[in-house]
């Protein structure tokens, strides 16, 4: 693992539709301490015909050092840039299947949610959707704001449990507001009684953003 590009050489696991039958894709980014195989277990609950599910892996099961609201230091940014490379490799795979970014949903849990959100805002364009579960933009909540570019109507949901000890509802709302300012159709959703976990409400959110209905 290189300090400059720590996630280089990590794999991407996949499930769902075979490449030749793929119409849409969902890129799933796992949380700290989890794995590609772990996050792909969600496919049992959210499977939809024609969807390819891709799960990039983080080196050492950690996408970046520090906590959600810590400032983004140069070292932290290097980890983020490396994580963005994993998403770009997944997008290269979907492009090779004939699937445009407009048909690709970016989603993640915890650290994975932060990586997905940071990627979308730093590589702004129209995506099929963005789902940030128990995560959000990095940095202090009161410093969150939009960046240059437009997300061009990308549907986006920032979901958080009301009992989450690591991510506040206010942080999810601030992230959704920043996404909206960049042109996303964004909202914050709360899951009552849920801690730092993917509950039924989060699964429903993923299903809704991935479905064409």
PDB file of C-alpha atoms in Angstrom, residues 20-168:
ATOM      1  CA  UNK A  20     -23.992  -8.110 -21.732  1.00  0.00           C
ATOM      2  CA  UNK A  21     -27.369  -7.682 -20.003  1.00  0.00           C
ATOM      3  CA  UNK A  22     -26.498  -4.630 -17.890  1.00  0.00           C
ATOM      4  CA  UNK A  23     -28.740  -1.596 -18.382  1.00  0.00           C
ATOM      5  CA  UNK A  24     -27.932   0.315 -15.183  1.00  0.00           C
ATOM      6  CA  UNK A  25     -25.367   0.082 -12.416  1.00  0.00           C
ATOM      7  CA  UNK A  26     -25.004   0.753  -8.710  1.00  0.00           C
ATOM      8  CA  UNK A  27     -21.529   1.439  -7.335  1.00  0.00           C
ATOM      9  CA  UNK A  28     -21.487   0.530  -3.632  1.00  0.00           C
ATOM     10  CA  UNK A  29     -18.737   1.798  -1.331  1.00  0.00           C
ATOM     11  CA  UNK A  30     -18.319  -0.032   1.959  1.00  0.00           C
ATOM     12  CA  UNK A  31     -17.721   1.540   5.351  1.00  0.00           C
ATOM     13  CA  UNK A  32     -14.650   1.449   7.550  1.00  0.00           C
ATOM     14  CA  UNK A  33     -13.899  -2.086   8.700  1.00  0.00           C
ATOM     15  CA  UNK A  34     -16.141  -3.661   6.056  1.00  0.00           C
ATOM     16  CA  UNK A  35     -15.308  -5.079   2.637  1.00  0.00           C
ATOM     17  CA  UNK A  36     -16.583  -5.318  -0.920  1.00  0.00           C
ATOM     18  CA  UNK A  37     -18.067  -8.721  -0.152  1.00  0.00           C
ATOM     19  CA  UNK A  38     -19.754  -7.313   2.927  1.00  0.00           C
ATOM     20  CA  UNK A  39     -21.499  -4.425   1.187  1.00  0.00           C
ATOM     21  CA  UNK A  40     -22.530  -6.686  -1.709  1.00  0.00           C
ATOM     22  CA  UNK A  41     -24.709  -8.648   0.707  1.00  0.00           C
ATOM     23  CA  UNK A  42     -27.174  -5.805   0.224  1.00  0.00           C
ATOM     24  CA  UNK A  43     -27.839  -7.116  -3.270  1.00  0.00           C
ATOM     25  CA  UNK A  44     -30.007  -9.849  -1.738  1.00  0.00           C
ATOM     26  CA  UNK A  45     -32.373  -7.089  -0.563  1.00  0.00           C
ATOM     27  CA  UNK A  46     -32.176  -4.614  -3.441  1.00  0.00           C
ATOM     28  CA  UNK A  47     -31.688  -6.824  -6.511  1.00  0.00           C
ATOM     29  CA  UNK A  48     -33.312  -5.593  -9.678  1.00  0.00           C
ATOM     30  CA  UNK A  49     -33.136  -7.140 -13.136  1.00  0.00           C
ATOM     31  CA  UNK A  50     -30.693  -5.434 -15.482  1.00  0.00           C
ATOM     32  CA  UNK A  51     -28.640  -3.808 -12.719  1.00  0.00           C
ATOM     33  CA  UNK A  52     -24.946  -4.504 -12.219  1.00  0.00           C
ATOM     34  CA  UNK A  53     -23.651  -3.960  -8.668  1.00  0.00           C
ATOM     35  CA  UNK A  54     -19.992  -3.008  -8.307  1.00  0.00           C
ATOM     36  CA  UNK A  55     -18.160  -2.741  -4.978  1.00  0.00           C
ATOM     37  CA  UNK A  56     -14.660  -1.244  -5.027  1.00  0.00           C
ATOM     38  CA  UNK A  57     -12.381  -2.204  -2.135  1.00  0.00           C
ATOM     39  CA  UNK A  58     -10.435   0.084   0.188  1.00  0.00           C
ATOM     40  CA  UNK A  59      -6.920  -0.801   1.310  1.00  0.00           C
ATOM     41  CA  UNK A  60      -6.989  -2.099   4.869  1.00  0.00           C
ATOM     42  CA  UNK A  61     -10.779  -1.633   4.840  1.00  0.00           C
ATOM     43  CA  UNK A  62     -10.310   2.109   5.454  1.00  0.00           C
ATOM     44  CA  UNK A  63     -10.986   4.760   2.814  1.00  0.00           C
ATOM     45  CA  UNK A  64      -9.354   7.687   4.638  1.00  0.00           C
ATOM     46  CA  UNK A  65      -7.883   8.544   8.059  1.00  0.00           C
ATOM     47  CA  UNK A  66      -9.800  10.484  10.682  1.00  0.00           C
ATOM     48  CA  UNK A  67     -13.446  11.140  11.450  1.00  0.00           C
ATOM     49  CA  UNK A  68     -16.257  12.644   9.392  1.00  0.00           C
ATOM     50  CA  UNK A  69     -16.009  16.189  10.744  1.00  0.00           C
ATOM     51  CA  UNK A  70     -12.206  16.416  10.850  1.00  0.00           C
ATOM     52  CA  UNK A  71     -10.641  18.959   8.472  1.00  0.00           C
ATOM     53  CA  UNK A  72      -9.389  17.632   5.134  1.00  0.00           C
ATOM     54  CA  UNK A  73      -5.594  17.641   5.442  1.00  0.00           C
ATOM     55  CA  UNK A  74      -3.164  16.990   2.583  1.00  0.00           C
ATOM     56  CA  UNK A  75      -2.740  13.381   3.754  1.00  0.00           C
ATOM     57  CA  UNK A  76      -6.485  12.882   3.948  1.00  0.00           C
ATOM     58  CA  UNK A  77      -6.878  14.370   0.483  1.00  0.00           C
ATOM     59  CA  UNK A  78      -4.337  11.889  -0.889  1.00  0.00           C
ATOM     60  CA  UNK A  79      -6.487   9.034   0.429  1.00  0.00           C
ATOM     61  CA  UNK A  80      -9.588  10.613  -1.099  1.00  0.00           C
ATOM     62  CA  UNK A  81      -7.908  11.028  -4.479  1.00  0.00           C
ATOM     63  CA  UNK A  82      -6.917   7.362  -4.364  1.00  0.00           C
ATOM     64  CA  UNK A  83     -10.495   6.403  -3.459  1.00  0.00           C
ATOM     65  CA  UNK A  84     -11.758   8.471  -6.385  1.00  0.00           C
ATOM     66  CA  UNK A  85      -9.510   6.356  -8.585  1.00  0.00           C
ATOM     67  CA  UNK A  86     -11.412   3.268  -7.471  1.00  0.00           C
ATOM     68  CA  UNK A  87     -14.729   4.876  -8.421  1.00  0.00           C
ATOM     69  CA  UNK A  88     -13.298   5.921 -11.778  1.00  0.00           C
ATOM     70  CA  UNK A  89     -12.187   2.347 -12.425  1.00  0.00           C
ATOM     71  CA  UNK A  90     -15.710   1.147 -11.627  1.00  0.00           C
ATOM     72  CA  UNK A  91     -17.123   3.761 -14.014  1.00  0.00           C
ATOM     73  CA  UNK A  92     -14.704   2.547 -16.677  1.00  0.00           C
ATOM     74  CA  UNK A  93     -16.149  -0.945 -16.213  1.00  0.00           C
ATOM     75  CA  UNK A  94     -19.729   0.276 -16.588  1.00  0.00           C
ATOM     76  CA  UNK A  95     -18.787   2.341 -19.639  1.00  0.00           C
ATOM     77  CA  UNK A  96     -17.303  -0.786 -21.209  1.00  0.00           C
ATOM     78  CA  UNK A  97     -20.724  -2.404 -20.711  1.00  0.00           C
ATOM     79  CA  UNK A  98     -22.363   0.463 -22.592  1.00  0.00           C
ATOM     80  CA  UNK A  99     -23.774   2.114 -19.466  1.00  0.00           C
ATOM     81  CA  UNK A 100     -23.444   5.903 -19.281  1.00  0.00           C
ATOM     82  CA  UNK A 101     -22.910   7.732 -15.949  1.00  0.00           C
ATOM     83  CA  UNK A 102     -26.520   8.955 -16.196  1.00  0.00           C
ATOM     84  CA  UNK A 103     -27.525   5.344 -15.523  1.00  0.00           C
ATOM     85  CA  UNK A 104     -25.059   4.798 -12.657  1.00  0.00           C
ATOM     86  CA  UNK A 105     -26.016   5.367  -9.021  1.00  0.00           C
ATOM     87  CA  UNK A 106     -23.193   6.155  -6.598  1.00  0.00           C
ATOM     88  CA  UNK A 107     -23.875   4.908  -3.078  1.00  0.00           C
ATOM     89  CA  UNK A 108     -22.021   4.255   0.120  1.00  0.00           C
ATOM     90  CA  UNK A 109     -22.272   3.645   3.832  1.00  0.00           C
ATOM     91  CA  UNK A 110     -20.314   5.561   6.486  1.00  0.00           C
ATOM     92  CA  UNK A 111     -16.862   6.316   5.035  1.00  0.00           C
ATOM     93  CA  UNK A 112     -18.117   4.994   1.711  1.00  0.00           C
ATOM     94  CA  UNK A 113     -20.957   7.531   1.787  1.00  0.00           C
ATOM     95  CA  UNK A 114     -18.465  10.343   2.281  1.00  0.00           C
ATOM     96  CA  UNK A 115     -16.266   9.135  -0.569  1.00  0.00           C
ATOM     97  CA  UNK A 116     -19.258   8.841  -2.925  1.00  0.00           C
ATOM     98  CA  UNK A 117     -20.501  12.329  -2.024  1.00  0.00           C
ATOM     99  CA  UNK A 118     -17.085  13.962  -2.281  1.00  0.00           C
ATOM    100  CA  UNK A 119     -16.548  12.280  -5.661  1.00  0.00           C
ATOM    101  CA  UNK A 120     -19.874  13.478  -7.059  1.00  0.00           C
ATOM    102  CA  UNK A 121     -19.230  17.054  -5.949  1.00  0.00           C
ATOM    103  CA  UNK A 122     -15.657  17.114  -7.237  1.00  0.00           C
ATOM    104  CA  UNK A 123     -16.534  15.346 -10.498  1.00  0.00           C
ATOM    105  CA  UNK A 124     -19.903  17.062 -11.027  1.00  0.00           C
ATOM    106  CA  UNK A 125     -22.198  15.949 -13.838  1.00  0.00           C
ATOM    107  CA  UNK A 126     -25.539  14.182 -14.131  1.00  0.00           C
ATOM    108  CA  UNK A 127     -25.405  10.760 -12.439  1.00  0.00           C
ATOM    109  CA  UNK A 128     -28.155   8.199 -12.139  1.00  0.00           C
ATOM    110  CA  UNK A 129     -28.310   8.976  -8.440  1.00  0.00           C
ATOM    111  CA  UNK A 130     -26.378   9.447  -5.217  1.00  0.00           C
ATOM    112  CA  UNK A 131     -27.155   7.734  -1.909  1.00  0.00           C
ATOM    113  CA  UNK A 132     -25.118   8.700   1.159  1.00  0.00           C
ATOM    114  CA  UNK A 133     -26.033   6.504   4.124  1.00  0.00           C
ATOM    115  CA  UNK A 134     -24.653   7.485   7.543  1.00  0.00           C
ATOM    116  CA  UNK A 135     -22.034   9.755   6.010  1.00  0.00           C
ATOM    117  CA  UNK A 136     -21.661  12.991   4.103  1.00  0.00           C
ATOM    118  CA  UNK A 137     -19.238  15.668   3.045  1.00  0.00           C
ATOM    119  CA  UNK A 138     -16.029  15.735   5.047  1.00  0.00           C
ATOM    120  CA  UNK A 139     -15.189  18.572   7.402  1.00  0.00           C
ATOM    121  CA  UNK A 140     -16.917  20.515  10.188  1.00  0.00           C
ATOM    122  CA  UNK A 141     -20.687  20.673   9.713  1.00  0.00           C
ATOM    123  CA  UNK A 142     -20.784  24.481   9.750  1.00  0.00           C
ATOM    124  CA  UNK A 143     -18.187  24.663   6.964  1.00  0.00           C
ATOM    125  CA  UNK A 144     -19.974  22.412   4.455  1.00  0.00           C
ATOM    126  CA  UNK A 145     -20.829  24.105   1.196  1.00  0.00           C
ATOM    127  CA  UNK A 146     -21.152  23.636  -2.564  1.00  0.00           C
ATOM    128  CA  UNK A 147     -18.296  23.438  -5.044  1.00  0.00           C
ATOM    129  CA  UNK A 148     -17.928  24.543  -8.652  1.00  0.00           C
ATOM    130  CA  UNK A 149     -19.996  22.825 -11.321  1.00  0.00           C
ATOM    131  CA  UNK A 150     -23.466  21.349 -11.565  1.00  0.00           C
ATOM    132  CA  UNK A 151     -24.944  17.966 -10.721  1.00  0.00           C
ATOM    133  CA  UNK A 152     -27.635  18.692 -13.307  1.00  0.00           C
ATOM    134  CA  UNK A 153     -30.664  17.273 -11.499  1.00  0.00           C
ATOM    135  CA  UNK A 154     -28.983  14.144 -10.090  1.00  0.00           C
ATOM    136  CA  UNK A 155     -31.395  12.527  -7.587  1.00  0.00           C
ATOM    137  CA  UNK A 156     -29.634  12.410  -4.213  1.00  0.00           C
ATOM    138  CA  UNK A 157     -30.511  11.266  -0.704  1.00  0.00           C
ATOM    139  CA  UNK A 158     -28.487  11.738   2.474  1.00  0.00           C
ATOM    140  CA  UNK A 159     -29.890   9.233   4.961  1.00  0.00           C
ATOM    141  CA  UNK A 160     -29.035   8.970   8.647  1.00  0.00           C
ATOM    142  CA  UNK A 161     -30.432   7.184  11.677  1.00  0.00           C
ATOM    143  CA  UNK A 162     -31.781   9.321  14.498  1.00  0.00           C
ATOM    144  CA  UNK A 163     -29.662   7.344  16.969  1.00  0.00           C
ATOM    145  CA  UNK A 164     -26.431   7.442  14.957  1.00  0.00           C
ATOM    146  CA  UNK A 165     -23.607   8.359  17.372  1.00  0.00           C
ATOM    147  CA  UNK A 166     -21.192   9.240  14.555  1.00  0.00           C
ATOM    148  CA  UNK A 167     -23.253  11.264  12.069  1.00  0.00           C
ATOM    149  CA  UNK A 168     -25.690  13.989  13.087  1.00  0.00           C
TER     150      UNK A 168
END
